[in-house]
PDB file of C-alpha atoms in Angstrom:
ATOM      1  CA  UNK A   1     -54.726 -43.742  38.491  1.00 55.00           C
ATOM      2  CA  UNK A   2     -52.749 -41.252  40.366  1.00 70.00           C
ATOM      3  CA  UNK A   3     -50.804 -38.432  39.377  1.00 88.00           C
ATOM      4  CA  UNK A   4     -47.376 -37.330  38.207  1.00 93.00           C
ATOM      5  CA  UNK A   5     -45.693 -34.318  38.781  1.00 95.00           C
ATOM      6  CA  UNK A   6     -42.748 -32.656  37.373  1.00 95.00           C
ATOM      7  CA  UNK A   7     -41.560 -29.344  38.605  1.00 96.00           C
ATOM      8  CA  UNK A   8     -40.316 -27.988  35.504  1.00 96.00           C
ATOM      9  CA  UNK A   9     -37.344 -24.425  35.349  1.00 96.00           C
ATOM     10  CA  UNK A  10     -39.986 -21.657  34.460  1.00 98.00           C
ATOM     11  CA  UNK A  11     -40.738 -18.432  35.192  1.00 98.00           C
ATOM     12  CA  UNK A  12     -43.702 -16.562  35.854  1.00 98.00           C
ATOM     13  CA  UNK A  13     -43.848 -12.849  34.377  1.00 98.00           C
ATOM     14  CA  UNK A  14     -46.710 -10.725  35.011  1.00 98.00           C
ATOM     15  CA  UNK A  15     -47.880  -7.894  32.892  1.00 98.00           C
ATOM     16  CA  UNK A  16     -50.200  -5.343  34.594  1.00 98.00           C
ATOM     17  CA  UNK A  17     -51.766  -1.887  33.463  1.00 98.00           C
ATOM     18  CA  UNK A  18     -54.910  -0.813  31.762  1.00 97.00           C
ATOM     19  CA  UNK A  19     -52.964  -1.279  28.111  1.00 98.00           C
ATOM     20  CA  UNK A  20     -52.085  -4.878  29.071  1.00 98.00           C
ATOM     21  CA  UNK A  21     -54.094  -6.951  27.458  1.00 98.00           C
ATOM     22  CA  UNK A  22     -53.545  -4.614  23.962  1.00 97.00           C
ATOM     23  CA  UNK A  23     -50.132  -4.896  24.503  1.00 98.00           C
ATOM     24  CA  UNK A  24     -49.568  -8.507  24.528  1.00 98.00           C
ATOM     25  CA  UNK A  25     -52.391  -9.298  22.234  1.00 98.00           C
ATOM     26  CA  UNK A  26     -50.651  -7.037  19.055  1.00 97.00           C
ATOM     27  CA  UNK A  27     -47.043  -8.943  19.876  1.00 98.00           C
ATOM     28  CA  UNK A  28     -47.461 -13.105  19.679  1.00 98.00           C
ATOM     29  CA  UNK A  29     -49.048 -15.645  17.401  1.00 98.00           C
ATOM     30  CA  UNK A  30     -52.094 -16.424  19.137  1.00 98.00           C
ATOM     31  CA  UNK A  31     -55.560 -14.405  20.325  1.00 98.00           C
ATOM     32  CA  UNK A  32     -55.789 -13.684  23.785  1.00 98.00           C
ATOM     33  CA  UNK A  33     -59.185 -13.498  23.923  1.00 95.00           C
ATOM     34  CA  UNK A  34     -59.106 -16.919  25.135  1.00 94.00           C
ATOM     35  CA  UNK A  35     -57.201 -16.837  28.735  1.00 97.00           C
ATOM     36  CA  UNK A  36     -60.374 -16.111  30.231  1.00 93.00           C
ATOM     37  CA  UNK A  37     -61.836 -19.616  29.478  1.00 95.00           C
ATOM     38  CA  UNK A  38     -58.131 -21.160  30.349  1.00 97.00           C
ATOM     39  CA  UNK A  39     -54.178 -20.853  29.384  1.00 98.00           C
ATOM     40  CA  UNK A  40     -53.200 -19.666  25.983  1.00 98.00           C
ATOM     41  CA  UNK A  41     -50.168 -21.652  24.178  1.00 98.00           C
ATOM     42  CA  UNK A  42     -48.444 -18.856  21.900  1.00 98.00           C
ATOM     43  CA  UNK A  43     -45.364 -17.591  20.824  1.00 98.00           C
ATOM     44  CA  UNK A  44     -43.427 -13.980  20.034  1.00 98.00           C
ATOM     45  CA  UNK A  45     -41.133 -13.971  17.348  1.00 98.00           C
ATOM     46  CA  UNK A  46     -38.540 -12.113  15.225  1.00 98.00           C
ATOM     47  CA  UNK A  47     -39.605  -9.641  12.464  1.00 97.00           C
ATOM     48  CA  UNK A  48     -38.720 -12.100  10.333  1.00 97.00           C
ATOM     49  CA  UNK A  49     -41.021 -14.882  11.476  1.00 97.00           C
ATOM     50  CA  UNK A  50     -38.583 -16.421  13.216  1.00 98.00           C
ATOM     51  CA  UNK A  51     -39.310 -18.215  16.700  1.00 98.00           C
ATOM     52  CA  UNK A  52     -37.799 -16.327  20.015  1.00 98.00           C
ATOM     53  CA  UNK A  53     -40.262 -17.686  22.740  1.00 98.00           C
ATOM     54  CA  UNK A  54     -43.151 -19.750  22.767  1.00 98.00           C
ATOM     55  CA  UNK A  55     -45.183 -19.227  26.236  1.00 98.00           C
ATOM     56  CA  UNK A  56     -48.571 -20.088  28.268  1.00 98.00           C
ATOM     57  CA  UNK A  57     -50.459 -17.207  28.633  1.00 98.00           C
ATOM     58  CA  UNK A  58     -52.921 -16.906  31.736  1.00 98.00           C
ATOM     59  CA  UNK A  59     -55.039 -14.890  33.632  1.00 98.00           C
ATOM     60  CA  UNK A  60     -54.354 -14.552  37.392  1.00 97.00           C
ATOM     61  CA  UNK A  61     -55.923 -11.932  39.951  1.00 95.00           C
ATOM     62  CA  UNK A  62     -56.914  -9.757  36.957  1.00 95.00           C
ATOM     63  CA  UNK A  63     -53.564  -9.654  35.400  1.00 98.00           C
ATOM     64  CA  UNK A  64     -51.872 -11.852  32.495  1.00 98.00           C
ATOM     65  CA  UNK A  65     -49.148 -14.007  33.547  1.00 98.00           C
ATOM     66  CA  UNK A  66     -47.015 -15.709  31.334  1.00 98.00           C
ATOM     67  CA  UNK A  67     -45.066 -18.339  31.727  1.00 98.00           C
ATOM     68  CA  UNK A  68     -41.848 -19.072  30.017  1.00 98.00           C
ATOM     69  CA  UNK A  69     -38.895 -21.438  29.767  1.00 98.00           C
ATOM     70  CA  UNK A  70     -36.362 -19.828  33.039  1.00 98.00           C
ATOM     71  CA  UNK A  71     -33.180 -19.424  30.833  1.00 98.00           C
ATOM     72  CA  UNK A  72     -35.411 -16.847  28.510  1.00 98.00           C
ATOM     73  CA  UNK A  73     -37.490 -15.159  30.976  1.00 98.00           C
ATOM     74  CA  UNK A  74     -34.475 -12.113  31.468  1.00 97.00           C
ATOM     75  CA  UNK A  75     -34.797 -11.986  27.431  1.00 98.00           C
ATOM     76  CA  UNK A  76     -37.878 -11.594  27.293  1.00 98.00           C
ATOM     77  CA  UNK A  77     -38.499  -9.366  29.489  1.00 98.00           C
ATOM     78  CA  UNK A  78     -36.252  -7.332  27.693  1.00 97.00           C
ATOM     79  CA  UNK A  79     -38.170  -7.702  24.214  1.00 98.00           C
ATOM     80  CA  UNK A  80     -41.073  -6.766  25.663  1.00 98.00           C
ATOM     81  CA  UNK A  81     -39.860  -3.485  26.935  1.00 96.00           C
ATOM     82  CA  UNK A  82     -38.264  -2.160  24.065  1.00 96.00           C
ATOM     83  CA  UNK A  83     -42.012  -2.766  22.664  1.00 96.00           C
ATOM     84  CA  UNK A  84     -43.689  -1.058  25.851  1.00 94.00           C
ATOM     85  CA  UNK A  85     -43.011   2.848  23.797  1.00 92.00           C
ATOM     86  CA  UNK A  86     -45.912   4.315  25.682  1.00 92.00           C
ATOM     87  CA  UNK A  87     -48.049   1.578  26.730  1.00 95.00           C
ATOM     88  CA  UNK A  88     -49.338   1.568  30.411  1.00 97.00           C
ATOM     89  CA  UNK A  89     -48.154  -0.941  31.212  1.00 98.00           C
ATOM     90  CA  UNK A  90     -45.802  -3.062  33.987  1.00 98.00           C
ATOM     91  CA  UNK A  91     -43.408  -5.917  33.263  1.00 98.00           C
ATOM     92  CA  UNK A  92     -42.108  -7.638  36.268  1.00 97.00           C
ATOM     93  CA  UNK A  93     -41.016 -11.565  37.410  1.00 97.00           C
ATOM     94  CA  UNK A  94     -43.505 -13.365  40.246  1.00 98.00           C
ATOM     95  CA  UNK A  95     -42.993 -15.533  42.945  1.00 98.00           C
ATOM     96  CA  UNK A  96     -44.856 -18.370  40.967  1.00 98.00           C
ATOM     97  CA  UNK A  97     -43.198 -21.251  39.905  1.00 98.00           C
ATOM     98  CA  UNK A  98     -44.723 -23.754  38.032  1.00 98.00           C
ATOM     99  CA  UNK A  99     -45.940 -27.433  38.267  1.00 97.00           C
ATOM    100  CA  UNK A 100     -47.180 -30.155  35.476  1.00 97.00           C
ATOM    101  CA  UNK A 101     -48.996 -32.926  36.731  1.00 96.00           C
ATOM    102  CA  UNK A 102     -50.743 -35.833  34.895  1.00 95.00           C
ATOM    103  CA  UNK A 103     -51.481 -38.532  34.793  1.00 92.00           C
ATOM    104  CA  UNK A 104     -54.854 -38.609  37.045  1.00 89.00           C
ATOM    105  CA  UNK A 105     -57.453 -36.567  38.158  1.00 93.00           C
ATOM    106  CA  UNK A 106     -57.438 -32.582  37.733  1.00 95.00           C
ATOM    107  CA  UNK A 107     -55.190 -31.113  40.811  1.00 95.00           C
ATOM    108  CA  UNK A 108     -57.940 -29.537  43.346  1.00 94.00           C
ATOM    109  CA  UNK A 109     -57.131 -25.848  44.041  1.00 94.00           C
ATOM    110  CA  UNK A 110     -56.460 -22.175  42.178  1.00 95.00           C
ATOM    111  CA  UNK A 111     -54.411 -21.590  40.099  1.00 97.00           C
ATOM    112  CA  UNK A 112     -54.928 -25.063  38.153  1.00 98.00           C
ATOM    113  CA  UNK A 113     -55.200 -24.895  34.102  1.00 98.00           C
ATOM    114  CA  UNK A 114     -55.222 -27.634  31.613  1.00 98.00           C
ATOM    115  CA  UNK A 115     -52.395 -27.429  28.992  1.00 98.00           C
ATOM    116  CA  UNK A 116     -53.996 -26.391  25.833  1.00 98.00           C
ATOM    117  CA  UNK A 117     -51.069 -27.852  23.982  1.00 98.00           C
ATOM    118  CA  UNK A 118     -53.025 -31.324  23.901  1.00 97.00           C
ATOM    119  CA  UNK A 119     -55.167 -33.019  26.589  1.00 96.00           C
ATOM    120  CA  UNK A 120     -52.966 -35.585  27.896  1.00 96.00           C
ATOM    121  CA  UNK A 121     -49.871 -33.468  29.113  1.00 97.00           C
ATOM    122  CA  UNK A 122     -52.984 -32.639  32.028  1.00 97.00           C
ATOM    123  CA  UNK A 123     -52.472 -29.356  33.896  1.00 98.00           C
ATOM    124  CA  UNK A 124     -50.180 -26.409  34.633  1.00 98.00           C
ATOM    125  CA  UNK A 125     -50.533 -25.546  38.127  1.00 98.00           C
ATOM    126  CA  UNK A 126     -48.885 -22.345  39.500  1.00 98.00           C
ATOM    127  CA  UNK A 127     -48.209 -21.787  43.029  1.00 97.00           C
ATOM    128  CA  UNK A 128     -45.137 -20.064  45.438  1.00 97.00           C
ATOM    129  CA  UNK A 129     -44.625 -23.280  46.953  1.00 97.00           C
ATOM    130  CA  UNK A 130     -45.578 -26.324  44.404  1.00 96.00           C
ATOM    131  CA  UNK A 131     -43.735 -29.045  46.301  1.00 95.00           C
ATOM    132  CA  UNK A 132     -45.546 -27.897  49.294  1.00 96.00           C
ATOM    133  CA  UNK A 133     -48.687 -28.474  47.496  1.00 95.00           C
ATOM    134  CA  UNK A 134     -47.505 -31.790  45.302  1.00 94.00           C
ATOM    135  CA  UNK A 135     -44.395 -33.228  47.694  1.00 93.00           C
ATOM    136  CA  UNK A 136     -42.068 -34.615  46.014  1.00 90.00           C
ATOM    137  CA  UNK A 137     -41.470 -35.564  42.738  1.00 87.00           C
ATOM    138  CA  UNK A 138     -40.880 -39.012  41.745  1.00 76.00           C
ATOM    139  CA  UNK A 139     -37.065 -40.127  40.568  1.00 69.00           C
ATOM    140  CA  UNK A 140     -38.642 -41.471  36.842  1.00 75.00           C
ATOM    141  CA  UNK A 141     -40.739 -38.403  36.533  1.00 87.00           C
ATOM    142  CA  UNK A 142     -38.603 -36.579  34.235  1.00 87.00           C
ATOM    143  CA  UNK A 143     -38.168 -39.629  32.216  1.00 90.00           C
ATOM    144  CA  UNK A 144     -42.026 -40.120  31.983  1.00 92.00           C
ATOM    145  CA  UNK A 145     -42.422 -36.221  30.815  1.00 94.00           C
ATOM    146  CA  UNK A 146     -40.265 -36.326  28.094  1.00 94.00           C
ATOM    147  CA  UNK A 147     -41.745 -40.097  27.318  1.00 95.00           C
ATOM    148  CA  UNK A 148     -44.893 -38.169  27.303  1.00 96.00           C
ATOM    149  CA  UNK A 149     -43.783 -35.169  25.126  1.00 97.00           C
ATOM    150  CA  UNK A 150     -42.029 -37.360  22.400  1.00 97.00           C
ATOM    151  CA  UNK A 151     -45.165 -39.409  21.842  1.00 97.00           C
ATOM    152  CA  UNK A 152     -47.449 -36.129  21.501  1.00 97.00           C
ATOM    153  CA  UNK A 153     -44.750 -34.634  19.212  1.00 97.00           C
ATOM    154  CA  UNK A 154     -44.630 -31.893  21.535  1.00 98.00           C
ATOM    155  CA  UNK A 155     -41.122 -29.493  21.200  1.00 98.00           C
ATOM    156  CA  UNK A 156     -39.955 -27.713  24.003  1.00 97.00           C
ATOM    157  CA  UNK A 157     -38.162 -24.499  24.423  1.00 97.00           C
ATOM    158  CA  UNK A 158     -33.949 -24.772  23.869  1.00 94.00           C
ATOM    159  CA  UNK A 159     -33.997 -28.822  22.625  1.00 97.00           C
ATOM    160  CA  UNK A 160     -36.189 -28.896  19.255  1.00 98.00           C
ATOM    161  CA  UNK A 161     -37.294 -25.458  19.370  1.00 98.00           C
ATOM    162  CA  UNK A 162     -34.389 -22.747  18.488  1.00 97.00           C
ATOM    163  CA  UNK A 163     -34.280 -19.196  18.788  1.00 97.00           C
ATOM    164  CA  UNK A 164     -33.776 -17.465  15.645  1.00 97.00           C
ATOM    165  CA  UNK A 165     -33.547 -20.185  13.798  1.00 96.00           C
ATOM    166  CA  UNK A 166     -36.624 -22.442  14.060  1.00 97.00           C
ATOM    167  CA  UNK A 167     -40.521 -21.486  12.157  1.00 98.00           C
ATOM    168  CA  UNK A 168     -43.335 -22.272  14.227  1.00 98.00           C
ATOM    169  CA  UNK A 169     -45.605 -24.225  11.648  1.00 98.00           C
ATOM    170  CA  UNK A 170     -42.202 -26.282  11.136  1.00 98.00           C
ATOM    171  CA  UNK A 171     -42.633 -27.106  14.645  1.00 98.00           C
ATOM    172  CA  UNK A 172     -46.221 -27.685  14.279  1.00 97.00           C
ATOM    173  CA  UNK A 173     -47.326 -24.619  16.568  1.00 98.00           C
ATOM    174  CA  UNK A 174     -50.781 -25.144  14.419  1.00 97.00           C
ATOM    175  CA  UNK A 175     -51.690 -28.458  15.963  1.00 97.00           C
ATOM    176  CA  UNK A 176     -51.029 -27.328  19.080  1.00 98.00           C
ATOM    177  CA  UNK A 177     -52.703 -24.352  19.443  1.00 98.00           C
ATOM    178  CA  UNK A 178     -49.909 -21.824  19.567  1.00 98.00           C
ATOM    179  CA  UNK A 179     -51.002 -19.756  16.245  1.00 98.00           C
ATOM    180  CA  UNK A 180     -54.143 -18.154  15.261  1.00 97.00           C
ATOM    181  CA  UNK A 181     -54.570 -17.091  11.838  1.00 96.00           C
ATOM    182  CA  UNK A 182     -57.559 -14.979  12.128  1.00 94.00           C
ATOM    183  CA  UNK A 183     -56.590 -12.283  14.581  1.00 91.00           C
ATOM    184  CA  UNK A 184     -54.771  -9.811  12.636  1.00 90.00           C
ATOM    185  CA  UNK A 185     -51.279  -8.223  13.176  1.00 95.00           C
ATOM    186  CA  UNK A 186     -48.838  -9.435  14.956  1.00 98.00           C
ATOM    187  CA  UNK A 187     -44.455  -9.297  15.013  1.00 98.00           C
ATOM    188  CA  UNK A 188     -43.746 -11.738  12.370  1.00 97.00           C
ATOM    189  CA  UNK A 189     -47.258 -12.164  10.986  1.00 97.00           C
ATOM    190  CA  UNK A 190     -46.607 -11.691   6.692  1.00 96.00           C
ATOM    191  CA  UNK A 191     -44.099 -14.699   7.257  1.00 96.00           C
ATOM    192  CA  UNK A 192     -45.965 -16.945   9.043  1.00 97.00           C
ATOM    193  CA  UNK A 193     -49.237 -16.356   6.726  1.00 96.00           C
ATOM    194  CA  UNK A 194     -46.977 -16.810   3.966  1.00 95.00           C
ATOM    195  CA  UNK A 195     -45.923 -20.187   5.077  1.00 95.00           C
ATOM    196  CA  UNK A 196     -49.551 -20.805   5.687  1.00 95.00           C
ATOM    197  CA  UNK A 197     -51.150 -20.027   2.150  1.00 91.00           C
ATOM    198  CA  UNK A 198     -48.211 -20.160   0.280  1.00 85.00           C
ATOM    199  CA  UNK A 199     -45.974 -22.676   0.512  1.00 82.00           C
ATOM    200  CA  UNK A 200     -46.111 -26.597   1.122  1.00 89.00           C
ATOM    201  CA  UNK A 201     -43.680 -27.194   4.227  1.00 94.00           C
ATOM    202  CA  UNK A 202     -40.696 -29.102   3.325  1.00 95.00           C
ATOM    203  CA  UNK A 203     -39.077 -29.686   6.695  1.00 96.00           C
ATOM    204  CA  UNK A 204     -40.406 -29.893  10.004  1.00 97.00           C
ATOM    205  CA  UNK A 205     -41.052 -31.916  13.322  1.00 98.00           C
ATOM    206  CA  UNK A 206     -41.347 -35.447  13.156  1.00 98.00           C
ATOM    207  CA  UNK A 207     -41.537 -38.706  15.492  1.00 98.00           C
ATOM    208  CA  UNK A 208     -39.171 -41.488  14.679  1.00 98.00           C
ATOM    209  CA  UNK A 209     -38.051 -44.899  15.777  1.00 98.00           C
ATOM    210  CA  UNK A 210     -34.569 -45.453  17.035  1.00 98.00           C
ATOM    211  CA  UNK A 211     -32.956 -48.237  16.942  1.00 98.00           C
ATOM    212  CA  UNK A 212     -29.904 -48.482  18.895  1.00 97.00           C
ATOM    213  CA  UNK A 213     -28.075 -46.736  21.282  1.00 96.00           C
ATOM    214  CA  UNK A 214     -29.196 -42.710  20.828  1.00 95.00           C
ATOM    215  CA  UNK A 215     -26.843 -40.235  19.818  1.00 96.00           C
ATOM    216  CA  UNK A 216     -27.101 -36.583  22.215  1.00 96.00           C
ATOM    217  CA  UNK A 217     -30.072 -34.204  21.121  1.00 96.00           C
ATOM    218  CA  UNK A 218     -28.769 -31.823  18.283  1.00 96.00           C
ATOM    219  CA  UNK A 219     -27.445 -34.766  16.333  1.00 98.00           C
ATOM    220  CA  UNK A 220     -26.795 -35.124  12.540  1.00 98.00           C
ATOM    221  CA  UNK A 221     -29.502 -36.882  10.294  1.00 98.00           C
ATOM    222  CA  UNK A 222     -28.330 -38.583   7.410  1.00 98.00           C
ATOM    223  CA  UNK A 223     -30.002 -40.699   4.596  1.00 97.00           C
ATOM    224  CA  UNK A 224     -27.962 -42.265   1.914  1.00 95.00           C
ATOM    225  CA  UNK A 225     -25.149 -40.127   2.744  1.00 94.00           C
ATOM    226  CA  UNK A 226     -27.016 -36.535   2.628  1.00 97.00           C
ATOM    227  CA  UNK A 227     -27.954 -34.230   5.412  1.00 98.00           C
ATOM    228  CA  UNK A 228     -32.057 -35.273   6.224  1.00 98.00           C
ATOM    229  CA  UNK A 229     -31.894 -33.547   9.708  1.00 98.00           C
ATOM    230  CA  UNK A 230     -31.309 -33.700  13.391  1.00 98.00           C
ATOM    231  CA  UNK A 231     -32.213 -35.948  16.087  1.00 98.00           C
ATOM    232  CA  UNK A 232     -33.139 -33.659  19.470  1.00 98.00           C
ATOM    233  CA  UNK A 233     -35.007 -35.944  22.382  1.00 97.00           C
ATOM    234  CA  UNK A 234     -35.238 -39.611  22.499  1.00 97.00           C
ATOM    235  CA  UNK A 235     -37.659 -41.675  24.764  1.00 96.00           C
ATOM    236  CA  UNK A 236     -38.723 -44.627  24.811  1.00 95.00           C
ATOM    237  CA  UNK A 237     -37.346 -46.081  21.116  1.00 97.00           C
ATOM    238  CA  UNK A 238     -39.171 -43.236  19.619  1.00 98.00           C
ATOM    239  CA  UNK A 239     -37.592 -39.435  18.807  1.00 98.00           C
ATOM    240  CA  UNK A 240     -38.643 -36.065  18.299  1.00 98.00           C
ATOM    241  CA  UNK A 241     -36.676 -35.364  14.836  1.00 98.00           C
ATOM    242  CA  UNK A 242     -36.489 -32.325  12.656  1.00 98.00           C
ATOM    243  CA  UNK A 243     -36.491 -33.373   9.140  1.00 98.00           C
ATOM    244  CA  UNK A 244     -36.297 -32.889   5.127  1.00 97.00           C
ATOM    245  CA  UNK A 245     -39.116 -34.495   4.305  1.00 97.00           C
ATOM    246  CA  UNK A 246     -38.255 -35.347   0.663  1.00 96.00           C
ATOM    247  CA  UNK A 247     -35.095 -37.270   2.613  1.00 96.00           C
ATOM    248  CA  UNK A 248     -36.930 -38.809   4.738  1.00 95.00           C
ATOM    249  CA  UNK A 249     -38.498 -41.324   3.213  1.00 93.00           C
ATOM    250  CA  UNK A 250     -36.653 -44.321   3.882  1.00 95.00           C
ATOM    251  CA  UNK A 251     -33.753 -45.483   6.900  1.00 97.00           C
ATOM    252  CA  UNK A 252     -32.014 -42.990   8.156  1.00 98.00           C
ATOM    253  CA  UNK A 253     -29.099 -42.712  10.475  1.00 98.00           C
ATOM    254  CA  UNK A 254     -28.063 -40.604  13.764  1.00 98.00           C
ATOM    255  CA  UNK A 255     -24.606 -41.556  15.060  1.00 97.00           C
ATOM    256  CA  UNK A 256     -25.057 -45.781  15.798  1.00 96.00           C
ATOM    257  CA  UNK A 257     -28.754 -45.601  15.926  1.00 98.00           C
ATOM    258  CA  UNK A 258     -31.186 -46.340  13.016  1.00 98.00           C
ATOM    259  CA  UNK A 259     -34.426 -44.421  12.530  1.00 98.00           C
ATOM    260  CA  UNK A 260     -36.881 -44.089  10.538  1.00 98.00           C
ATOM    261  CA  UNK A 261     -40.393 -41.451   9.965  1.00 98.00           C
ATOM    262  CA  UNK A 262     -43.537 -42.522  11.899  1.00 95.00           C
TER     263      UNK A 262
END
């Protein structure tokens, strides 16, 4: 089976400096003790547990590299400065750009890491050059991604995910390795434990079926008249929604199409 490859609008940051590792590791929701066994899926957020970026973090020529969604990479470089203080420690955008392929066999090569996300979104492969490397991609490969995403229940930065607005175990940043509830402080931390321990979720990220033509991302949920949530991407007959779960036990309806919980 051959590949795919999608060349998706990221940007590479890399963070250098004997404090860098410290640095990093005390701001987002996951430990970074892992990146030297692969990438690290994790997130920095508000004070008040609220999502601002989610991220891969990786380990490149002795420095961490992390790479994040293009239309954020300017704002987060930002957050992470005001947090520098007196950290040694450099902040600056790469040359990288970034590929995903799947699909087949791992790409051959450096700078090749699996996406720890879940196994079958395959590999994250950073390069100055990727279509070099890949050629081109193909005209339904966007269309296959997003196939792909939907049917993992995988959100992405800007559509289902939403800056000061969303919670990352509503978005299910536990089953996909984004959070890790052992490794002590981090910006946001009391909420998301709270969540955690608790209190049961009542809303979050869901697949559904859609029947009929689907409405834009960002659309209205409704069941039996009442607000149940919003439809974001669509692909395939199936959608990533998120939802009030007491709401959403029956048909529901975005615009002309019909869904219901999977």
């Amino acid at each position: 089976m051959s590949n795919s490859v999608r060349y998706p609008e990221r940007t590479v940051v890399r963070l250098s400096g004997v404090d860098a590792h410290r640095f990093l590791q005390d701001l987002v929701t996951n430990d970074l003790g892992g990146v030297t066994d692969g990438a690290v899926y994790s997130a920095l957020l508000t004070p008040q547990g609220k999502y601002l970026f989610d991220f891969f973090v990786l380990e490149l020529g002795g420095d961490l590299h992390v790479d994040v969604a293009a239309d954020r990479a300017d704002a987060l470089t930002r957050r992470l400065g005001l947090y520098r203080l007196r950290a040694q420690v450099t902040i600056e955008i790469t040359p990288l750009a970034v590929a995903e392929v799947w699909g087949g066999a791992a790409p051959e090569g450096e700078g090749v890491f699996a996406d720890p996300r879940a196994p079958a979104l395959g590999w994250r492969v950073y390069d100055p050059d990727p279509p070099a490397r890949f050629g081109p991609p193909t005209e339904a490969s966007e269309a296959l991604r997003d196939a792909l995403r939907v049917a993992h229940g995988i959100p992405e930065s800007g559509i289902e995910l939403r800056p000061d607005e969303t919670f990352i175990l509503e978005a299910e940043f536990e089953r996909l390795n984004g959070v890790d509830f052992r490794k002590g402080c981090y910006v946001g931390q009391e909420i998301v434990a709270r969540m955690k321990h608790k209190t049961e979720l009542r809303k979050g990220l869901a697949r559904v079926s859609v029947e009929g033509p689907p409405p834009p991302p960002g659309t209205e949920i409704r069941a039996d008249g009442k607000p149940a949530g919003t439809l974001f991407t669509v692909a395939e007959g199936v959608g990533l929604a998120h939802l009030r779960f007491d709401r959403a036990g029956g048909e529901m309806q975005a615009g002309e199409a019909t869904l219901r919980r999977i």
